[in-house]
């Protein structure tokens, strides 16, 4: 298959480039339409009690969405301001699609005790389609913003999702403007020429276009989260550069032995192309663990990110060979082994040190990683609110203004208890008695809705405890609980129940792929253990920073007491796949050296000396991409960006340069062992890199 792809790309390079050009236009044209379709409904999980109760309410008591306006910064009793607010309220009531706008001056609780702020809640009609709802939101919000006061902000409900989508689009644009020039500069340093440096960026831009297009297509059949744009774009950009870098390094090596550019391309695809293929499959398999969860958010993210990985892989295996066939003759070959020994000298020295001092290396590195991972034991997750947005965003300003002028809990989403027909009066009374200010409204058919506002945040500890208390005390009564806190409780339960199956699915797929690649049973197990160590360390630092608040100010955020509900599963899934990416880069070189020399120890040193520079450069480039997405100020993306940056750097340095050679030396020749029946299976069906006629490179001696 790889040979056929290479021959097609080199035989008709202009056709391949034209097709990818059309793909780019489609991605940046049609694909960017996904920004208007983003959803912030992350915690909804089909089949859970909270989702069932919400659906029951929609059927019996269809209510429209609501948004909130706040007017602050001046005495609201001022006659001029009051007249202006009342005119705005009257105008908003006339907007098509608006169901109700209470008079803030006549409604209890709408005016702050200090008299310097008031709230204008707007409820929309139920049953509006997306276009009609958006028109209504725009018209109502714009009219409220016209009120002449120092601080006027409008957000909440579906408007919050739109504002998050706009922020996501701006953050992606800014991150690309930051990362692409930096990546180009680093590639110039790596390759020493503009032509070689530009090729990975062409592949990377294809990955970004693929990210947009994949998300747009998925948005036709499912909800796409506001977080999806940044996550898939950062991963698509980073992996594209990684794969192109690996292919280009191999191409320059092949050019050292042949002047025929097309032949060099074929050899590159036959050798490094298999590593790219396995890497793409491995990352995609790592993301299939998200499909085990019934959460629409996690499933859609898993599918979208896996699709982007496949697009990057195809671009590296088709577009890049076509570009090399057309322009590769102007790319200088790599230095000859005699002149380039210094390039691998450092990595050979590190590998030999780790192999000689294997016990000492393990005794130092493993405890350090475990200490970094300790905060994971106290990790907590929340749905989150506007506090996750940067301080200059309108939604955040609205929440901060309400918090500054109104009592705690004002505007907090209530715990919604659905008492279906047949619920006895005593049970309903006990539920109402759980908190002061509980309100009740009747439902058609004899049921009722009891709304209880928690004393803290909508998804805080008090709110989730309230949900669990209601569920404990309802007995056999037909009572269900929904709302933000209930969704969080159900989401946590879903994670706890499905996480072991997700891990088992991923590990089984990874072990099978690595066995097919290496023919070993122990190498996949060693890889999984070392990868989990680096992953736990990275996640521990994220908890320490964003949950506990240490050094969070350096990133323009604050400790929120918990991580975003989106961050841990995405960090784990993506970082695990990226770790496998670098593992395959190194194992491919080690296996080549072992097949040539038959010396297991020297194969480790040779493999690391020949792949260390590529892995280090790839990790640095990927870290630059992830770090660029940390400039936006959106807390969930900051968490994901920091987690992935640390995971990549720890894995490419501490793990791959110290733990890998140390554990390989500890295992010795047994590292490549497999039982005889499995060995025969691998000999017959296993996939491996095709050997090319490369010169026998000498690893620097005496180091």
XYZ file of C-alpha atoms in Angstrom:
703
model
C 0.000 0.000 0.000
C 2.785 2.415 0.925
C 4.686 1.608 -2.244
C 1.569 2.259 -4.300
C 0.996 5.587 -2.533
C 4.583 6.635 -3.114
C 4.515 5.718 -6.808
C 1.214 7.515 -7.344
C 2.472 10.643 -5.582
C 5.738 10.727 -7.563
C 4.181 9.783 -10.894
C 1.526 12.526 -10.754
C 2.788 15.071 -8.222
C 0.920 18.033 -9.715
C -2.377 16.131 -9.613
C -1.815 15.192 -5.964
C -0.938 18.777 -5.070
C -4.004 20.061 -6.936
C -6.297 17.685 -5.045
C -4.822 18.762 -1.731
C -5.175 22.382 -2.830
C -8.884 21.831 -3.395
C -9.055 20.155 0.003
C -7.481 23.253 1.563
C -10.014 25.536 -0.074
C -12.832 23.304 1.127
C -11.464 23.193 4.648
C -10.879 26.919 5.028
C -14.061 27.752 3.125
C -16.788 25.334 4.185
C -15.012 23.992 7.256
C -14.786 27.314 9.085
C -18.581 27.331 9.210
C -18.252 25.095 12.273
C -17.493 28.158 14.429
C -21.189 29.090 14.295
C -22.251 25.594 15.404
C -20.234 25.135 18.580
C -21.980 23.968 21.733
C -21.110 24.298 25.424
C -23.355 21.386 26.467
C -20.420 19.268 27.616
C -21.829 17.335 30.592
C -24.924 15.862 28.933
C -24.809 12.060 28.914
C -27.594 10.120 27.160
C -29.329 7.537 29.328
C -28.559 9.198 32.657
C -31.164 10.349 35.160
C -30.375 14.028 34.626
C -30.836 13.695 30.870
C -34.060 11.688 31.302
C -35.529 14.287 33.662
C -34.555 17.140 31.340
C -36.237 15.397 28.406
C -39.366 14.809 30.513
C -39.511 18.516 31.339
C -39.038 19.518 27.706
C -42.010 17.395 26.719
C -44.387 18.640 29.439
C -43.113 22.130 30.116
C -41.219 23.347 27.052
C -39.476 26.524 28.095
C -37.211 28.652 25.995
C -33.615 29.553 26.737
C -32.764 32.580 28.829
C -30.034 35.197 28.880
C -29.089 37.770 31.476
C -28.205 41.431 31.253
C -26.605 43.375 34.083
C -26.445 47.165 34.431
C -23.964 48.420 37.032
C -21.469 51.087 38.016
C -23.959 53.841 38.875
C -26.962 54.274 41.204
C -29.786 52.446 39.437
C -32.425 54.559 41.213
C -31.423 57.524 39.070
C -34.558 58.716 37.246
C -32.818 59.018 33.904
C -31.296 55.550 34.085
C -34.578 54.050 35.274
C -36.450 55.553 32.324
C -33.802 54.235 29.953
C -33.904 50.725 31.455
C -37.698 50.648 31.273
C -37.606 51.702 27.595
C -35.066 48.961 26.888
C -37.209 46.378 28.675
C -40.258 47.450 26.669
C -38.299 47.232 23.404
C -36.890 43.778 24.217
C -40.389 42.506 24.990
C -41.350 43.425 21.406
C -38.519 41.409 19.871
C -39.834 38.397 17.965
C -39.097 35.242 19.932
C -38.899 36.849 23.385
C -41.353 35.294 25.840
C -40.857 37.406 28.954
C -38.754 40.221 30.413
C -39.671 41.065 34.015
C -39.425 44.659 35.181
C -36.248 44.725 37.322
C -37.618 47.635 39.379
C -40.762 45.704 40.288
C -39.298 42.200 40.698
C -37.747 41.228 44.060
C -34.053 40.349 43.944
C -33.315 42.109 40.651
C -31.730 45.205 42.257
C -28.547 44.923 44.339
C -28.637 45.913 48.000
C -26.022 48.599 47.372
C -28.281 50.093 44.700
C -25.534 50.163 42.076
C -26.540 47.205 39.899
C -29.626 45.534 38.496
C -30.328 42.369 36.539
C -32.454 42.136 33.392
C -33.391 38.477 32.710
C -34.750 37.655 29.246
C -36.626 34.416 28.544
C -37.037 33.248 24.961
C -39.973 31.343 23.532
C -39.692 27.573 23.368
C -39.414 25.747 20.066
C -37.330 28.343 18.205
C -35.068 26.959 15.511
C -31.361 27.816 15.608
C -31.558 30.726 13.159
C -34.585 32.299 14.838
C -33.007 31.898 18.282
C -29.783 33.528 17.111
C -31.691 36.499 15.632
C -33.635 36.905 18.854
C -30.496 36.711 20.970
C -28.674 39.291 18.861
C -31.577 41.735 18.883
C -32.295 41.422 22.612
C -28.642 41.599 23.656
C -27.894 44.553 21.402
C -30.839 46.550 22.800
C -29.746 45.947 26.394
C -26.166 46.978 25.554
C -27.507 50.335 24.324
C -28.387 51.304 27.910
C -26.118 54.213 28.884
C -24.339 53.019 32.030
C -20.669 52.426 32.974
C -21.012 48.638 32.981
C -23.543 46.859 30.782
C -22.986 43.187 29.960
C -25.185 40.475 28.458
C -24.470 36.733 28.489
C -25.730 33.411 29.807
C -27.625 30.541 28.214
C -27.059 30.073 24.484
C -25.395 33.484 24.293
C -22.596 32.155 26.494
C -22.032 29.342 23.985
C -21.861 31.842 21.117
C -19.413 34.023 23.027
C -17.256 31.000 23.773
C -17.333 30.077 20.085
C -16.217 33.562 19.109
C -13.451 33.390 21.703
C -12.399 29.990 20.373
C -12.148 31.330 16.829
C -10.079 34.315 17.968
C -7.809 32.137 20.100
C -7.187 29.751 17.192
C -6.295 32.660 14.932
C -3.928 34.173 17.493
C -2.312 30.819 18.250
C -1.668 30.185 14.565
C -0.182 33.660 14.147
C 2.159 32.944 17.049
C 3.042 29.307 16.435
C 3.561 29.206 12.664
C 6.391 31.791 12.557
C 8.085 30.201 15.582
C 7.774 26.738 14.075
C 9.188 28.028 10.788
C 12.141 29.599 12.606
C 12.856 26.339 14.441
C 12.580 24.344 11.222
C 15.076 26.724 9.614
C 17.477 25.927 12.436
C 16.877 22.185 12.091
C 17.259 21.988 8.302
C 19.326 25.063 7.555
C 17.240 25.946 4.493
C 13.963 27.705 3.760
C 12.737 25.112 1.249
C 13.041 22.206 3.686
C 11.507 24.268 6.474
C 8.449 25.266 4.440
C 7.408 21.733 3.483
C 6.324 20.707 7.029
C 4.272 23.905 7.262
C 2.459 23.034 4.027
C 1.527 19.682 5.541
C 0.584 21.434 8.802
C -1.764 23.856 7.043
C -3.392 20.820 5.423
C -3.886 19.382 8.896
C -5.575 22.577 10.092
C -7.890 22.595 7.055
C -8.672 18.959 7.759
C -9.484 19.798 11.381
C -12.011 22.436 10.329
C -13.598 20.235 7.682
C -13.820 17.158 9.918
C -15.478 19.166 12.689
C -17.918 20.749 10.241
C -18.960 17.339 8.914
C -19.369 15.946 12.417
C -21.462 18.987 13.358
C -24.049 17.815 10.817
C -24.816 14.748 12.952
C -23.789 15.643 16.502
C -22.942 18.524 18.818
C -19.400 19.893 18.592
C -17.917 21.398 21.719
C -16.402 24.873 21.868
C -13.213 23.136 23.001
C -13.001 21.010 19.860
C -11.656 23.755 17.602
C -8.596 24.498 19.694
C -7.847 20.888 20.626
C -8.103 19.502 17.100
C -6.278 22.457 15.561
C -3.352 22.268 17.977
C -3.070 18.513 17.515
C -3.501 18.675 13.749
C -0.810 21.328 13.449
C 1.608 19.586 15.789
C 1.319 16.072 14.386
C 1.584 17.312 10.812
C 4.907 18.956 11.644
C 6.054 15.806 13.471
C 5.283 13.484 10.588
C 6.741 15.823 7.971
C 9.894 16.234 10.060
C 10.366 12.468 10.320
C 9.868 12.011 6.583
C 12.189 14.866 5.632
C 15.006 13.655 7.864
C 14.741 10.215 6.284
C 14.581 11.707 2.781
C 17.803 13.606 3.350
C 19.432 10.393 4.548
C 18.274 8.543 1.448
C 19.584 11.336 -0.770
C 23.003 10.548 0.619
C 23.018 7.221 -1.197
C 21.157 8.037 -4.407
C 20.966 11.018 -6.725
C 17.589 9.862 -8.036
C 15.057 12.015 -6.196
C 12.104 9.767 -7.039
C 13.944 6.703 -5.782
C 14.826 8.550 -2.590
C 11.149 9.385 -2.104
C 10.165 5.743 -2.604
C 12.737 4.590 -0.044
C 11.576 7.259 2.400
C 7.946 6.182 2.197
C 8.912 2.491 2.397
C 10.936 3.077 5.584
C 9.821 6.157 7.536
C 6.372 5.985 5.949
C 5.647 2.814 7.873
C 6.559 4.551 11.107
C 4.200 7.400 10.202
C 1.469 4.903 9.341
C 1.850 3.043 12.631
C 2.132 6.289 14.548
C -1.103 7.606 13.055
C -2.876 4.332 13.765
C -1.530 4.278 17.313
C -2.669 7.820 18.091
C -6.073 7.067 16.535
C -6.384 3.867 18.601
C -5.504 5.835 21.744
C -8.446 8.116 21.004
C -10.878 5.249 20.459
C -10.998 4.974 24.238
C -13.191 8.081 24.169
C -15.767 6.201 22.111
C -16.443 3.869 25.040
C -18.050 6.732 26.946
C -21.710 7.486 26.157
C -21.023 11.221 26.460
C -21.739 12.962 23.158
C -18.918 15.390 23.877
C -16.266 12.722 24.459
C -17.400 10.624 21.507
C -17.459 13.562 19.121
C -14.041 14.714 20.321
C -12.618 11.221 19.890
C -13.966 10.924 16.357
C -12.946 14.442 15.338
C -9.404 14.223 16.699
C -8.917 10.737 15.235
C -10.087 12.057 11.864
C -7.549 14.881 12.045
C -4.771 12.416 12.891
C -5.673 10.323 9.852
C -5.704 13.441 7.647
C -2.224 14.395 8.892
C -1.011 10.876 8.232
C -2.410 10.864 4.684
C -0.892 14.287 3.981
C 2.514 13.041 5.103
C 2.197 9.909 2.945
C 0.798 11.550 -0.208
C 1.181 15.340 -0.292
C 4.705 15.414 1.105
C 6.047 12.743 -1.324
C 4.499 14.715 -4.216
C 6.180 17.897 -2.991
C 9.488 16.071 -2.591
C 9.228 14.581 -6.072
C 8.663 18.075 -7.486
C 11.048 20.133 -5.336
C 13.177 17.594 -3.438
C 16.105 17.857 -5.838
C 16.917 21.249 -4.340
C 16.994 19.908 -0.783
C 20.558 19.047 0.261
C 21.263 15.533 1.533
C 22.140 14.854 5.140
C 25.761 14.989 6.172
C 27.711 11.784 5.708
C 28.197 9.627 8.796
C 31.833 10.630 9.048
C 31.020 14.327 9.148
C 27.820 14.031 11.152
C 28.918 11.951 14.123
C 28.643 14.930 16.452
C 24.922 15.056 15.700
C 24.311 11.767 17.495
C 27.158 11.971 19.989
C 25.126 13.564 22.779
C 22.249 11.092 22.489
C 24.653 8.144 22.295
C 26.386 9.378 25.449
C 23.075 9.713 27.292
C 21.923 6.269 26.147
C 25.160 4.598 27.268
C 25.046 6.382 30.612
C 21.440 5.296 31.241
C 22.236 1.732 30.172
C 25.307 1.487 32.453
C 23.576 3.106 35.432
C 20.190 1.550 34.802
C 19.331 0.877 38.454
C 20.415 4.342 39.592
C 18.499 6.004 36.743
C 15.324 4.102 37.601
C 15.789 4.808 41.333
C 15.937 8.567 40.672
C 13.616 9.153 37.715
C 10.678 6.976 38.793
C 10.279 8.564 42.272
C 10.520 12.067 40.781
C 7.733 11.299 38.317
C 5.637 9.749 41.074
C 6.050 12.869 43.251
C 4.908 15.063 40.358
C 1.901 12.754 39.951
C 0.797 12.970 43.612
C -1.744 15.824 43.116
C -3.748 13.572 40.800
C -4.996 11.734 43.899
C -6.932 14.846 44.931
C -8.144 15.816 41.462
C -11.704 17.097 41.143
C -13.672 18.102 38.040
C -16.469 20.620 37.504
C -18.613 21.712 34.590
C -17.303 25.251 34.970
C -18.811 28.615 34.179
C -17.813 32.023 32.856
C -14.928 32.174 35.351
C -13.066 29.906 32.930
C -13.021 32.741 30.392
C -10.429 35.543 30.512
C -11.227 38.632 32.558
C -11.835 40.813 29.487
C -14.623 38.608 28.085
C -18.194 39.844 28.426
C -19.466 36.653 30.069
C -16.738 36.826 32.711
C -17.396 40.522 33.326
C -21.095 39.816 33.804
C -20.404 37.068 36.342
C -17.850 39.182 38.211
C -20.286 42.112 38.332
C -23.086 39.940 39.702
C -20.740 38.414 42.279
C -19.611 41.887 43.378
C -23.100 43.362 43.872
C -25.476 40.484 44.667
C -25.609 37.785 47.366
C -23.768 34.482 46.732
C -25.832 32.136 44.615
C -27.546 34.866 42.600
C -27.987 33.641 39.058
C -26.713 30.166 39.951
C -28.458 27.358 38.092
C -30.729 25.501 40.526
C -30.910 21.836 41.353
C -34.087 20.825 39.513
C -36.168 18.086 41.109
C -38.890 16.561 38.933
C -41.610 15.061 41.095
C -43.632 12.941 38.691
C -47.282 12.003 39.287
C -47.510 9.595 42.233
C -44.963 11.373 44.403
C -46.332 11.549 47.962
C -46.644 14.897 49.686
C -44.285 13.956 52.535
C -41.414 13.230 50.138
C -41.959 16.525 48.285
C -42.022 18.396 51.610
C -38.744 16.790 52.755
C -37.107 17.782 49.477
C -38.304 21.382 49.768
C -36.995 21.534 53.333
C -33.409 20.841 52.198
C -32.777 24.519 51.456
C -34.481 27.834 52.048
C -36.154 29.531 49.140
C -37.116 26.359 47.250
C -39.779 27.103 44.648
C -42.426 24.786 43.249
C -44.474 24.925 40.069
C -47.080 22.479 38.881
C -46.711 20.416 35.707
C -49.485 19.240 33.396
C -50.725 15.841 34.479
C -50.203 16.278 38.201
C -46.428 16.421 38.558
C -44.355 19.286 39.901
C -40.935 20.874 39.586
C -39.039 21.841 42.722
C -36.115 24.196 42.164
C -33.514 24.463 44.925
C -30.696 26.963 44.596
C -27.476 25.681 46.173
C -25.564 27.959 48.549
C -22.390 27.864 46.443
C -21.591 27.398 42.777
C -23.940 25.587 40.429
C -21.498 22.661 40.226
C -19.787 23.098 43.583
C -19.512 20.610 46.428
C -22.697 21.879 48.108
C -24.700 21.516 44.888
C -23.515 17.977 44.124
C -24.073 16.970 47.754
C -27.614 18.326 47.460
C -28.217 16.174 44.362
C -26.982 13.056 46.122
C -29.070 13.877 49.213
C -32.266 14.147 47.154
C -31.534 10.859 45.427
C -30.925 9.158 48.770
C -34.099 10.390 50.454
C -36.578 9.889 47.584
C -36.941 6.172 48.253
C -39.289 4.558 45.752
C -40.982 7.822 44.824
C -40.935 8.715 41.078
C -38.515 11.610 41.598
C -35.647 12.541 39.278
C -32.994 15.232 39.595
C -31.517 17.313 36.787
C -29.705 20.627 36.377
C -25.997 21.488 36.201
C -25.014 19.763 39.442
C -26.982 16.617 38.600
C -25.327 16.434 35.181
C -21.921 16.701 36.823
C -22.755 13.909 39.278
C -23.913 11.700 36.414
C -20.848 12.604 34.312
C -18.500 11.660 37.152
C -20.330 8.378 37.612
C -20.113 7.706 33.889
C -16.353 8.323 33.953
C -15.894 6.010 36.930
C -17.919 3.219 35.331
C -16.529 3.433 31.805
C -12.907 4.485 32.452
C -11.686 0.896 33.108
C -13.290 -0.306 29.856
C -11.844 2.657 27.993
C -8.377 1.930 29.354
C -8.708 -1.756 28.499
C -9.768 -0.939 24.930
C -6.854 1.437 24.398
C -4.257 -0.800 26.002
C -5.393 -3.836 24.011
C -5.183 -1.876 20.763
C -1.783 -0.393 21.625
C -0.314 -3.736 22.648
C -1.511 -5.358 19.413
C -0.133 -2.548 17.254
C 3.224 -2.486 19.023
C 3.460 -6.268 18.801
C 2.768 -6.067 15.078
C 5.478 -3.406 14.802
C 8.152 -5.017 17.008
C 7.303 -8.706 17.321
C 7.806 -8.396 21.083
C 5.448 -9.006 23.984
C 7.502 -7.214 26.647
C 8.194 -4.012 24.698
C 4.502 -3.027 24.522
C 4.137 -3.602 28.275
C 7.286 -1.613 29.052
C 6.066 1.170 26.776
C 2.675 1.383 28.487
C 4.199 1.546 31.992
C 6.735 4.277 31.181
C 4.127 6.251 29.265
C 1.671 6.155 32.147
C 4.399 7.476 34.452
C 5.056 10.528 32.290
C 1.350 11.081 31.740
C 0.564 10.976 35.470
C 3.385 13.444 36.162
C 2.071 15.921 33.587
C -1.506 15.637 34.854
C -0.296 16.096 38.431
C 1.307 19.429 37.532
C -1.932 20.547 35.838
C -3.866 19.790 39.038
C -1.232 21.598 41.122
C -1.480 24.721 38.950
C -5.125 25.032 37.929
C -6.924 23.304 40.798
C -4.660 24.305 43.680
C -3.719 27.685 42.173
C 0.089 27.451 42.354
C 1.712 29.712 39.725
C -1.660 30.030 37.946
C -1.222 33.801 37.792
C 1.736 33.357 35.446
C -0.705 31.903 32.915
C -3.234 34.687 33.363
C -5.715 32.564 35.283
C -6.465 31.507 38.852
C -6.949 28.374 40.891
C -10.560 27.319 40.459
C -10.573 24.486 42.991
C -11.116 21.893 40.280
C -10.246 21.092 36.689
C -12.612 21.562 33.787
C -14.695 18.507 33.054
C -13.121 18.422 29.587
C -9.452 18.507 30.505
C -8.519 15.172 32.180
C -10.048 12.774 29.621
C -8.653 14.736 26.667
C -5.181 15.130 28.196
C -4.998 11.426 28.968
C -6.240 10.268 25.562
C -4.189 12.667 23.433
C -0.981 12.573 25.487
C -1.021 8.781 25.521
C -1.264 8.739 21.752
C 1.542 11.288 21.354
C 3.781 9.256 23.646
C 3.249 6.255 21.410
C 4.180 8.519 18.506
C 7.690 9.129 19.859
C 8.052 5.559 21.059
C 7.568 4.336 17.505
C 10.109 6.841 16.172
C 12.742 5.381 18.514
C 11.742 1.706 18.241
C 11.878 1.890 14.458
C 15.520 3.006 14.591
C 16.396 0.506 17.315
C 14.880 -2.323 15.333
C 16.765 -1.317 12.200
C 20.055 -1.271 14.107
C 19.314 -4.614 15.794
C 18.515 -6.305 12.484
C 21.806 -5.050 11.033
C 24.154 -5.703 13.952
C 22.405 -8.320 16.086
C 23.730 -6.522 19.190
C 20.866 -5.663 21.536
C 22.745 -3.142 23.689
C 24.327 -1.311 20.759
C 20.970 -1.329 18.978
C 19.548 0.772 21.834
C 22.437 3.236 21.640
C 22.366 3.389 17.844
C 18.598 3.749 17.735
C 18.617 6.601 20.233
C 21.572 8.352 18.595
C 19.849 8.278 15.201
C 16.350 9.164 16.440
C 17.129 11.386 19.422
C 17.518 14.563 17.398
C 14.312 13.936 15.451
C 12.320 13.148 18.594
C 13.725 16.154 20.455
C 13.039 18.531 17.573
C 9.557 17.085 17.059
C 8.779 17.426 20.767
C 10.037 20.991 20.833
C 7.950 21.927 17.796
C 4.868 20.252 19.240
C 5.432 21.986 22.582
C 5.622 25.340 20.771
C 2.268 24.625 19.110
C 0.616 23.613 22.389
C 2.129 26.564 24.252
C 0.801 28.985 21.613
C -2.724 27.844 22.424
C -2.097 28.788 26.053
C -2.093 32.482 25.123
C -5.872 32.695 24.744
C -6.811 32.765 28.425
C -9.647 30.182 28.216
C -8.994 28.023 31.285
C -9.977 24.595 29.876
C -7.685 25.144 26.877
C -4.922 26.394 29.178
C -5.269 23.181 31.164
C -5.191 20.996 28.069
C -2.344 23.008 26.555
C -0.172 22.831 29.675
C -0.933 19.148 30.192
C -0.008 18.227 26.620
C 3.080 20.470 26.596
C 4.416 18.878 29.770
C 3.488 15.374 28.666
C 5.347 15.800 25.373
C 8.451 17.341 26.928
C 8.655 14.857 29.814
C 8.089 11.925 27.509
C 10.569 13.026 24.829
C 13.318 13.835 27.309
C 13.153 12.100 30.674
C 11.311 8.994 29.501
C 12.735 8.403 26.015
C 16.314 9.397 26.837
C 16.640 7.919 30.324
C 13.887 5.443 31.149
C 13.821 3.781 27.718
C 17.554 2.912 27.532
C 17.611 2.007 31.241
C 14.666 -0.369 30.979
C 15.915 -1.783 27.673
C 19.278 -2.506 29.298
C 17.513 -4.084 32.263
C 15.527 -6.374 29.965
C 18.486 -7.083 27.676
C 17.805 -9.517 24.869
C 14.487 -10.423 26.500
C 13.099 -7.024 25.449
C 12.399 -8.436 21.989
C 11.058 -11.752 23.294
C 7.739 -13.334 22.341
C 6.457 -16.891 22.842
C 7.138 -19.185 19.909
C 3.496 -19.298 18.703
C 3.270 -15.494 18.726
C 6.664 -15.246 17.051
C 5.406 -17.393 14.211
C 2.289 -15.224 13.951
C 4.431 -12.110 13.711
C 6.770 -13.675 11.160
C 3.779 -14.409 8.969
C 1.485 -11.431 9.540
C 3.507 -8.792 11.378
C 4.281 -5.492 9.713
C 7.731 -3.995 9.736
C 9.726 -1.278 8.087
C 11.182 -2.251 4.758
C 14.936 -2.214 4.794
C 16.680 0.151 2.434
C 20.278 0.165 1.368
C 21.552 2.683 3.838
C 25.212 2.736 4.772
C 26.126 1.169 8.055
C 26.363 4.235 10.255
C 28.928 4.168 12.961
C 27.787 5.244 16.385
C 30.358 7.562 17.970
C 32.703 5.500 20.087
C 34.470 6.343 23.257
C 31.518 8.273 24.674
